[in-house]
Short mmCIF file of C-alpha atoms in Angstrom, two decimals:
data_model
loop_
_atom_site.label_atom_id
_atom_site.label_comp_id
_atom_site.label_asym_id
_atom_site.label_seq_id
_atom_site.Cartn_x
_atom_site.Cartn_y
_atom_site.Cartn_z
CA UNK A 1 -0.34 0.36 0.03
CA UNK A 2 1.35 3.30 -0.93
CA UNK A 3 1.70 5.87 2.10
CA UNK A 4 0.55 9.31 0.62
CA UNK A 5 1.45 12.62 1.18
CA UNK A 6 -1.48 15.15 1.48
CA UNK A 7 0.43 18.87 0.64
CA UNK A 8 -1.95 21.39 0.57
CA UNK A 9 -2.23 25.46 0.69
CA UNK A 10 -4.13 29.06 -0.13
CA UNK A 11 -1.97 31.51 -0.27
CA UNK A 12 -4.23 33.80 1.63
CA UNK A 13 -6.47 32.91 4.50
CA UNK A 14 -6.50 36.74 6.37
CA UNK A 15 -8.95 35.63 8.97
CA UNK A 16 -6.54 32.89 9.93
CA UNK A 17 -9.54 30.13 9.25
CA UNK A 18 -7.92 27.43 7.36
CA UNK A 19 -11.10 26.94 5.29
CA UNK A 20 -9.94 26.46 2.55
CA UNK A 21 -6.43 23.79 3.22
CA UNK A 22 -9.54 21.96 4.71
CA UNK A 23 -11.28 21.02 1.64
CA UNK A 24 -8.12 20.34 0.32
CA UNK A 25 -6.95 17.65 2.94
CA UNK A 26 -11.04 16.36 2.41
CA UNK A 27 -10.46 16.22 -1.38
CA UNK A 28 -7.48 14.18 -0.80
CA UNK A 29 -8.70 11.84 1.80
CA UNK A 30 -11.39 11.01 -0.51
CA UNK A 31 -9.66 10.16 -3.55
CA UNK A 32 -6.85 8.77 -0.96
CA UNK A 33 -9.23 6.40 0.09
CA UNK A 34 -10.73 5.30 -3.85
CA UNK A 35 -6.66 4.77 -4.60
CA UNK A 36 -6.46 2.19 -1.36
CA UNK A 37 -3.48 4.62 -0.19
CA UNK A 38 -2.72 4.87 3.20
CA UNK A 39 -2.58 8.67 4.25
CA UNK A 40 0.96 8.84 6.39
CA UNK A 41 0.83 12.70 7.08
CA UNK A 42 -1.19 15.86 5.82
CA UNK A 43 1.43 18.76 5.20
CA UNK A 44 -0.09 22.52 4.72
CA UNK A 45 1.11 26.03 4.27
CA UNK A 46 -1.67 28.30 5.06
CA UNK A 47 -1.80 32.09 3.84
CA UNK A 48 1.28 31.71 1.53
CA UNK A 49 1.92 31.78 -2.09
CA UNK A 50 3.40 29.42 -3.72
CA UNK A 51 4.57 32.20 -6.98
CA UNK A 52 6.74 34.99 -4.10
CA UNK A 53 9.28 33.32 -3.35
CA UNK A 54 9.26 32.68 0.54
CA UNK A 55 10.03 29.95 1.77
CA UNK A 56 7.18 26.87 2.34
CA UNK A 57 8.49 25.59 5.23
CA UNK A 58 5.51 22.47 5.39
CA UNK A 59 6.39 21.81 1.48
CA UNK A 60 10.25 21.88 2.67
CA UNK A 61 9.33 19.28 5.41
CA UNK A 62 7.01 17.09 2.12
CA UNK A 63 10.49 17.35 -0.24
CA UNK A 64 12.73 15.77 2.86
CA UNK A 65 10.30 13.02 3.61
CA UNK A 66 10.19 11.95 0.23
CA UNK A 67 13.52 11.97 -0.56
CA UNK A 68 14.23 9.98 3.10
CA UNK A 69 11.94 7.86 1.60
CA UNK A 70 9.28 8.07 4.57
CA UNK A 71 6.41 8.81 2.09
CA UNK A 72 6.05 7.54 -1.63
CA UNK A 73 3.15 8.97 -3.14
CA UNK A 74 2.35 12.15 -2.90
CA UNK A 75 -1.66 14.03 -3.11
CA UNK A 76 -2.81 17.71 -4.14
CA UNK A 77 -6.00 19.32 -4.53
CA UNK A 78 -4.65 20.71 -8.48
CA UNK A 79 -0.92 21.20 -9.78
CA UNK A 80 -0.37 24.85 -8.85
CA UNK A 81 -1.22 23.89 -5.25
CA UNK A 82 2.35 22.41 -5.72
CA UNK A 83 4.05 24.68 -7.91
CA UNK A 84 4.08 27.65 -9.95
CA UNK A 85 7.70 28.46 -10.03
CA UNK A 86 8.95 25.92 -12.71
CA UNK A 87 12.44 26.89 -11.14
CA UNK A 88 10.92 24.73 -8.34
CA UNK A 89 9.12 22.39 -9.97
CA UNK A 90 12.45 21.66 -12.58
CA UNK A 91 13.83 20.75 -8.68
CA UNK A 92 10.63 18.08 -7.56
CA UNK A 93 11.38 16.39 -10.99
CA UNK A 94 15.29 15.81 -9.77
CA UNK A 95 13.84 15.01 -6.51
CA UNK A 96 11.11 12.65 -7.99
CA UNK A 97 13.64 11.04 -10.39
CA UNK A 98 16.64 10.69 -7.36
CA UNK A 99 12.97 8.61 -5.22
CA UNK A 100 12.13 6.44 -7.77
CA UNK A 101 9.10 5.09 -7.63
CA UNK A 102 7.10 8.04 -6.37
CA UNK A 103 3.62 8.85 -7.63
CA UNK A 104 1.88 11.91 -8.07
CA UNK A 105 -2.11 12.56 -7.70
CA UNK A 106 -3.71 16.03 -8.15
CA UNK A 107 -7.50 15.86 -7.19
CA UNK A 108 -8.83 18.46 -10.23
CA UNK A 109 -5.78 17.55 -12.44
CA UNK A 110 -6.01 13.40 -12.38
CA UNK A 111 -1.93 12.32 -12.69
CA UNK A 112 0.94 14.24 -12.97
CA UNK A 113 3.64 12.13 -14.69
CA UNK A 114 6.88 12.99 -13.71
CA UNK A 115 8.99 9.92 -14.62
CA UNK A 116 8.33 9.24 -18.77
CA UNK A 117 10.08 12.99 -20.79
CA UNK A 118 6.40 13.03 -22.05
CA UNK A 119 5.29 13.62 -18.74
CA UNK A 120 7.85 16.32 -17.57
CA UNK A 121 7.60 17.41 -20.85
CA UNK A 122 3.72 18.52 -20.28
CA UNK A 123 4.34 19.36 -16.33
CA UNK A 124 6.68 22.24 -17.76
CA UNK A 125 3.95 23.41 -20.18
CA UNK A 126 1.13 23.39 -17.31
CA UNK A 127 3.84 25.04 -14.72
CA UNK A 128 4.63 27.70 -16.98
CA UNK A 129 0.99 27.84 -17.73
CA UNK A 130 0.31 28.86 -14.07
CA UNK A 131 3.62 31.06 -14.45
CA UNK A 132 1.99 32.92 -16.82
CA UNK A 133 -1.39 33.19 -14.70
CA UNK A 134 0.17 34.14 -11.63
CA UNK A 135 2.07 36.86 -13.27
CA UNK A 136 -1.08 37.92 -14.66
CA UNK A 137 -2.57 38.44 -11.70
CA UNK A 138 0.30 39.83 -9.37
CA UNK A 139 -0.47 42.65 -12.45
CA UNK A 140 -3.91 42.65 -11.92
CA UNK A 141 -3.66 43.03 -7.86
CA UNK A 142 -1.39 45.75 -7.47
CA UNK A 143 -3.67 47.48 -9.92
CA UNK A 144 -6.44 46.87 -7.75
CA UNK A 145 -4.17 48.22 -4.74
CA UNK A 146 -3.51 51.58 -6.69
CA UNK A 147 -7.50 52.19 -7.59
CA UNK A 148 -8.09 52.03 -4.23
CA UNK A 149 -5.18 53.81 -2.95
CA UNK A 150 -6.05 56.90 -5.78
CA UNK A 151 -9.44 56.82 -4.36
CA UNK A 152 -8.50 56.53 -1.12
CA UNK A 153 -10.06 53.22 0.31
CA UNK A 154 -9.77 50.56 2.30
CA UNK A 155 -7.01 47.46 -0.13
CA UNK A 156 -8.58 44.64 2.65
CA UNK A 157 -8.45 43.01 5.45
CA UNK A 158 -5.86 41.97 8.01
CA UNK A 159 -5.77 42.68 11.63
CA UNK A 160 -7.69 45.64 13.27
CA UNK A 161 -5.95 49.04 13.14
CA UNK A 162 -5.78 50.45 16.11
CA UNK A 163 -8.28 53.30 17.22
CA UNK A 164 -10.37 51.83 14.61
CA UNK A 165 -13.26 49.24 14.50
CA UNK A 166 -13.26 46.20 12.53
CA UNK A 167 -14.29 47.40 9.57
CA UNK A 168 -12.02 49.86 9.87
CA UNK A 169 -13.92 53.08 8.72
CA UNK A 170 -15.18 54.10 12.19
CA UNK A 171 -13.05 55.50 15.63
CA UNK A 172 -12.58 53.13 18.75
CA UNK A 173 -12.74 56.60 21.34
CA UNK A 174 -10.50 54.98 23.76
CA UNK A 175 -8.08 53.79 21.43
CA UNK A 176 -8.24 56.91 19.41
CA UNK A 177 -7.05 59.09 23.02
CA UNK A 178 -3.70 56.90 22.93
CA UNK A 179 -2.58 57.61 19.33
CA UNK A 180 -3.10 60.89 19.84
CA UNK A 181 -1.49 61.07 22.87
CA UNK A 182 1.59 59.24 22.48
CA UNK A 183 1.81 61.15 18.72
CA UNK A 184 1.94 64.08 20.63
CA UNK A 185 4.30 62.45 23.35
CA UNK A 186 6.71 61.29 20.26
CA UNK A 187 6.73 65.01 18.85
CA UNK A 188 7.64 66.63 22.12
CA UNK A 189 11.21 64.65 21.90
CA UNK A 190 9.64 61.84 23.92
CA UNK A 191 11.15 58.08 22.92
CA UNK A 192 9.47 55.68 21.53
CA UNK A 193 10.74 53.56 24.16
CA UNK A 194 9.41 55.49 27.13
CA UNK A 195 5.86 55.66 25.23
CA UNK A 196 5.70 52.59 24.75
CA UNK A 197 7.13 51.17 28.10
CA UNK A 198 4.42 53.10 29.67
CA UNK A 199 1.55 52.61 27.70
CA UNK A 200 2.45 48.38 28.91
CA UNK A 201 2.50 49.21 32.44
CA UNK A 202 -0.79 51.02 31.82
CA UNK A 203 -2.65 47.84 30.84
CA UNK A 204 -2.98 48.96 26.95
CA UNK A 205 -2.72 46.63 25.20
CA UNK A 206 -2.66 46.51 20.87
CA UNK A 207 -5.36 44.50 18.93
CA UNK A 208 -4.23 41.63 18.99
CA UNK A 209 -3.31 41.80 22.86
CA UNK A 210 -0.15 42.08 23.17
CA UNK A 211 1.57 44.86 24.56
CA UNK A 212 3.71 47.33 23.02
CA UNK A 213 7.60 47.17 21.32
CA UNK A 214 9.45 50.00 19.97
CA UNK A 215 8.73 48.80 16.01
CA UNK A 216 4.75 48.06 16.55
CA UNK A 217 4.39 51.48 17.73
CA UNK A 218 6.23 53.47 15.34
CA UNK A 219 4.57 51.22 13.00
CA UNK A 220 1.32 53.32 14.58
CA UNK A 221 2.72 56.47 14.37
CA UNK A 222 4.23 56.89 10.90
CA UNK A 223 1.26 55.42 9.46
CA UNK A 224 -0.30 58.18 6.77
CA UNK A 225 -4.22 56.29 7.85
CA UNK A 226 -4.36 57.45 11.30
CA UNK A 227 -4.10 61.42 10.10
CA UNK A 228 -6.80 59.93 7.63
CA UNK A 229 -4.95 59.53 4.79
CA UNK A 230 -4.09 56.98 2.42
CA UNK A 231 -0.75 54.92 1.23
CA UNK A 232 0.26 53.87 -1.27
CA UNK A 233 4.29 52.49 -1.17
CA UNK A 234 5.34 54.22 2.07
CA UNK A 235 4.28 56.93 -0.26
CA UNK A 236 0.91 59.77 1.26
CA UNK A 237 -1.35 59.19 -2.13
CA UNK A 238 -4.95 60.79 -1.58
CA UNK A 239 -7.16 61.34 1.29
CA UNK A 240 -8.90 58.47 3.11
CA UNK A 241 -12.76 57.18 3.31
CA UNK A 242 -12.17 57.28 7.28
CA UNK A 243 -12.20 59.36 10.05
CA UNK A 244 -8.68 60.95 11.00
CA UNK A 245 -7.63 60.42 15.05
CA UNK A 246 -4.35 63.29 14.75
CA UNK A 247 -3.55 66.37 12.06
CA UNK A 248 -2.18 66.04 8.42
CA UNK A 249 1.20 68.47 9.67
CA UNK A 250 1.08 66.31 13.04
CA UNK A 251 1.04 62.85 11.24
CA UNK A 252 4.02 64.13 8.73
CA UNK A 253 6.57 65.50 11.26
CA UNK A 254 5.55 62.23 12.05
CA UNK A 255 7.10 60.73 9.30
CA UNK A 256 9.81 62.79 9.39
CA UNK A 257 11.16 61.73 11.89
CA UNK A 258 12.11 58.06 10.86
CA UNK A 259 14.94 59.51 8.54
CA UNK A 260 15.91 62.54 9.52
CA UNK A 261 19.38 62.14 12.31
CA UNK A 262 18.54 65.01 14.48
CA UNK A 263 14.65 63.24 15.38
CA UNK A 264 16.39 60.35 16.78
CA UNK A 265 12.31 60.03 19.02
CA UNK A 266 11.23 57.43 16.35
CA UNK A 267 15.17 55.56 17.31
CA UNK A 268 14.73 52.28 19.34
CA UNK A 269 17.92 54.33 21.56
CA UNK A 270 19.06 53.97 24.91
CA UNK A 271 17.24 55.58 27.47
CA UNK A 272 18.16 58.82 28.45
CA UNK A 273 19.90 58.51 32.06
CA UNK A 274 20.05 61.70 33.45
CA UNK A 275 17.27 64.85 33.19
CA UNK A 276 18.96 68.32 32.05
CA UNK A 277 21.39 66.58 29.57
CA UNK A 278 21.11 67.53 25.61
CA UNK A 279 21.88 71.01 25.65
CA UNK A 280 19.14 71.85 28.05
CA UNK A 281 22.46 73.82 30.51
CA UNK A 282 24.72 76.01 28.83
CA UNK A 283 27.54 77.01 29.69
CA UNK A 284 27.27 80.95 30.55
CA UNK A 285 31.36 81.41 29.25
CA UNK A 286 31.47 79.95 25.93
CA UNK A 287 27.86 78.69 24.99
CA UNK A 288 28.71 74.84 24.76
CA UNK A 289 26.33 72.33 26.21
CA UNK A 290 26.80 70.87 29.57
CA UNK A 291 26.88 67.06 30.01
CA UNK A 292 27.07 64.87 33.23
CA UNK A 293 29.99 63.81 35.17
CA UNK A 294 30.59 62.00 38.15
CA UNK A 295 32.97 63.79 40.70
CA UNK A 296 35.46 61.52 42.81
CA UNK A 297 33.50 61.84 46.20
CA UNK A 298 29.89 60.96 44.36
CA UNK A 299 28.23 63.27 43.34
CA UNK A 300 27.46 63.80 40.30
CA UNK A 301 27.39 67.53 39.05
CA UNK A 302 27.00 68.95 35.06
CA UNK A 303 29.74 70.06 33.68
CA UNK A 304 31.21 72.46 30.88
CA UNK A 305 33.16 70.12 29.01
CA UNK A 306 36.81 70.65 26.62
CA UNK A 307 38.56 68.67 24.53
CA UNK A 308 37.35 66.92 20.92
CA UNK A 309 33.71 65.95 21.10
CA UNK A 310 32.24 68.51 23.52
CA UNK A 311 34.24 71.80 22.85
CA UNK A 312 33.97 73.57 25.18
CA UNK A 313 36.03 75.61 27.70
CA UNK A 314 36.50 73.21 31.11
CA UNK A 315 35.21 76.14 33.51
CA UNK A 316 32.36 75.54 34.64
CA UNK A 317 30.46 73.26 36.93
CA UNK A 318 27.52 73.39 38.72
CA UNK A 319 26.69 70.08 41.47
CA UNK A 320 23.54 68.37 39.39
CA UNK A 321 20.57 66.82 41.76
CA UNK A 322 19.86 70.89 43.01
CA UNK A 323 20.18 72.26 39.42
CA UNK A 324 17.91 69.29 38.12
CA UNK A 325 15.29 69.62 40.71
CA UNK A 326 15.43 73.38 40.46
CA UNK A 327 14.59 72.91 36.73
CA UNK A 328 11.59 70.84 37.30
CA UNK A 329 9.93 73.05 40.47
CA UNK A 330 10.48 76.22 37.80
CA UNK A 331 8.77 74.82 34.71
CA UNK A 332 6.05 73.44 37.56
CA UNK A 333 4.93 76.64 38.15
CA UNK A 334 5.85 78.43 35.19
CA UNK A 335 2.64 76.06 34.13
CA UNK A 336 0.28 78.83 36.03
CA UNK A 337 1.73 82.17 34.76
CA UNK A 338 0.09 83.98 32.57
CA UNK A 339 3.47 84.51 30.68
CA UNK A 340 2.52 80.22 29.43
CA UNK A 341 -1.17 81.45 28.57
CA UNK A 342 -0.38 84.01 26.24
CA UNK A 343 2.36 81.93 24.65
CA UNK A 344 0.60 79.09 24.12
CA UNK A 345 -1.98 81.40 22.06
CA UNK A 346 -0.09 82.23 19.75
CA UNK A 347 1.81 78.36 19.91
CA UNK A 348 -2.42 77.84 19.12
CA UNK A 349 -2.14 79.69 16.51
CA UNK A 350 1.64 78.50 14.63
CA UNK A 351 -0.88 75.41 14.85
CA UNK A 352 -3.68 76.63 13.38
CA UNK A 353 -0.36 77.85 10.01
CA UNK A 354 1.20 74.97 10.55
CA UNK A 355 -1.88 73.20 8.74
CA UNK A 356 -2.23 75.90 5.95
CA UNK A 357 1.61 75.53 5.43
CA UNK A 358 1.02 71.35 5.12
CA UNK A 359 -1.15 72.22 2.27
CA UNK A 360 1.25 74.85 0.60
CA UNK A 361 3.77 71.96 0.34
CA UNK A 362 1.30 69.49 -0.48
CA UNK A 363 0.02 71.90 -3.85
CA UNK A 364 3.58 72.78 -4.47
CA UNK A 365 4.77 69.16 -4.89
CA UNK A 366 2.10 68.26 -6.61
CA UNK A 367 3.51 71.24 -9.48
CA UNK A 368 6.45 69.77 -9.15
CA UNK A 369 5.30 66.63 -9.94
CA UNK A 370 3.68 68.03 -13.22
CA UNK A 371 5.88 70.28 -13.74
CA UNK A 372 8.31 66.75 -14.45
CA UNK A 373 5.47 64.81 -16.70
CA UNK A 374 5.61 67.90 -18.90
CA UNK A 375 9.08 68.10 -19.46
CA UNK A 376 9.00 63.53 -19.50
CA UNK A 377 6.27 64.45 -22.66
CA UNK A 378 8.63 67.21 -23.96
CA UNK A 379 5.57 69.49 -23.46
CA UNK A 380 8.27 72.46 -21.98
CA UNK A 381 12.04 72.41 -22.20
CA UNK A 382 14.69 71.98 -19.59
CA UNK A 383 14.98 75.79 -19.45
CA UNK A 384 11.10 76.19 -18.54
CA UNK A 385 11.51 73.75 -16.11
CA UNK A 386 14.71 74.88 -14.41
CA UNK A 387 12.60 78.52 -14.65
CA UNK A 388 9.47 77.39 -12.77
CA UNK A 389 10.91 74.59 -10.44
CA UNK A 390 13.02 76.51 -8.80
CA UNK A 391 10.67 79.59 -6.99
CA UNK A 392 8.64 76.18 -6.32
CA UNK A 393 11.12 74.85 -4.44
CA UNK A 394 12.16 77.84 -2.43
CA UNK A 395 8.80 77.96 -0.52
CA UNK A 396 8.98 74.35 0.01
CA UNK A 397 12.21 74.93 1.29
CA UNK A 398 10.84 78.16 3.60
CA UNK A 399 7.47 75.91 4.32
CA UNK A 400 9.64 73.71 6.04
CA UNK A 401 11.49 75.52 8.14
CA UNK A 402 9.23 77.55 8.98
CA UNK A 403 7.30 74.27 9.84
CA UNK A 404 10.23 72.77 12.25
CA UNK A 405 9.77 75.69 14.24
CA UNK A 406 6.21 75.27 15.33
CA UNK A 407 6.06 73.27 18.33
CA UNK A 408 3.18 70.74 19.23
CA UNK A 409 1.50 71.68 22.44
CA UNK A 410 -1.09 69.44 23.20
CA UNK A 411 0.87 67.35 26.40
CA UNK A 412 1.10 71.35 27.82
CA UNK A 413 -2.46 71.94 27.16
CA UNK A 414 -4.38 69.92 30.10
CA UNK A 415 -1.57 71.23 32.97
CA UNK A 416 -1.58 74.96 31.73
CA UNK A 417 -3.46 76.97 34.66
CA UNK A 418 -3.50 73.02 36.62
CA UNK A 419 0.33 72.41 37.49
CA UNK A 420 -0.66 70.73 40.55
CA UNK A 421 -1.99 67.97 38.45
CA UNK A 422 1.62 67.04 37.74
CA UNK A 423 3.23 68.27 40.23
CA UNK A 424 1.84 65.35 41.35
CA UNK A 425 2.92 62.36 38.61
CA UNK A 426 6.14 64.38 39.01
CA UNK A 427 7.82 61.55 40.23
CA UNK A 428 6.15 58.63 38.83
CA UNK A 429 7.51 60.06 35.15
CA UNK A 430 9.76 58.40 33.54
CA UNK A 431 12.90 60.39 33.00
CA UNK A 432 12.59 61.29 29.14
CA UNK A 433 8.57 62.04 29.23
CA UNK A 434 10.25 64.45 32.51
CA UNK A 435 12.70 65.56 29.96
CA UNK A 436 10.13 66.22 26.55
CA UNK A 437 7.81 68.40 28.95
CA UNK A 438 10.34 70.46 30.03
CA UNK A 439 11.90 71.13 27.17
CA UNK A 440 8.29 71.71 26.06
CA UNK A 441 8.24 74.71 27.79
CA UNK A 442 11.86 75.45 28.77
CA UNK A 443 14.76 75.82 25.29
CA UNK A 444 17.56 76.25 28.12
CA UNK A 445 19.59 76.83 31.09
CA UNK A 446 22.14 79.25 31.05
CA UNK A 447 24.98 78.59 34.28
CA UNK A 448 26.83 81.51 34.95
CA UNK A 449 30.04 81.51 37.30
CA UNK A 450 29.57 81.17 40.86
CA UNK A 451 31.03 83.68 42.93
CA UNK A 452 34.12 83.12 44.35
CA UNK A 453 33.99 82.22 47.93
CA UNK A 454 30.21 80.68 48.44
CA UNK A 455 29.97 77.38 49.07
CA UNK A 456 26.53 77.10 49.04
CA UNK A 457 23.50 76.52 46.30
CA UNK A 458 23.25 80.05 44.46
CA UNK A 459 19.80 79.94 42.97
CA UNK A 460 20.88 83.15 40.96
CA UNK A 461 23.57 80.92 38.78
CA UNK A 462 20.90 79.97 36.19
CA UNK A 463 19.30 81.49 34.11
CA UNK A 464 16.19 79.98 31.93
CA UNK A 465 15.32 81.14 28.71
CA UNK A 466 11.36 80.34 27.52
CA UNK A 467 10.10 79.16 25.32
CA UNK A 468 6.40 79.13 26.24
#
């Protein structure tokens, strides 16, 4: 009696139901019974295409068992379940030839004869036809996806995106609020590591029930979806049919952090170790950012460091702990001042300006695309293209410089005039979040020289330069 292997495969099973492969297996079992063969094992590659070139683990296991003589018959629903790559078929022909006396049967195509020259020629012809159909199908799918993207429509199923209902057309209010919070915190300078860790500590879960990682949080925040825009191959192509959670302006800033050297917030960097590093303290003699250094007696200090990589004068230092407490207290007090309220009002107006600037940039970039198309079609000359391009590019550059100076205000808004709320939570906040909040309100602190002979901590040495 033949020991048969049943191989089943389906290219797409977004819901993970296995209904397609289970039907294939049932049909193959009936065929095995009709042939009088014993089913030794089943080999299932679910949600894997045979034409994609990706490794099919169960197909590899099937080939290993054929080679080892564990099975001497192979059953499949159709030949295209086994192969859609001519190269892969040739390897399978060599495998069957080396193994000897291995029969192949399919439910829909009958016997597959790989022992005779005519049989192999017919199998190759059928394989070439399957490959051709796979190529045509891929082209149709790509064209359809491009059409859907241009219309701002959904392209298919998959895991429910965080912030949206299963139909992807409506918001889940609680999750949308989490996205807004995370976006604002990252835009304020907090690292993904810090935000993801905080969400996990609070018990916020992804739509699959797992915790947040740097990768999953970064993908979500970089996705154009959360700004109500359709993305195709990494490019924003159209307004979407679903609602936005954050503004297009904030989305573009988050997306730009991915590749911008000056924006490490989306990187998996080492967590910040000290509160006021990164330029928050500056030497009053030379203007160089001060760094944290341990002292021989164990007390940590911020110093103006000389030498390569620092470039400071080496003539300024202050004990770390009291200055950190001083700056944190100054920021908390600033939240309740009329000066901050006025600065926030100006910042909100700037946010409205940012929306207009993003629209202007998008319109100008579309103009550049049209100019490029006109050059390609020879409707205008290269000289005309250069003359038209320069003022447009200058407008884009100016708008982007202005956008880089506009800071988000959302993490501060909720505490403005209510510093006690932040004060109560301050000690429990991650260091990176404390630093991000300080940076939103404070540009830097100038540290001036100490008065000779005075050994106590002198509050008058520190001069804040406020951002808000």
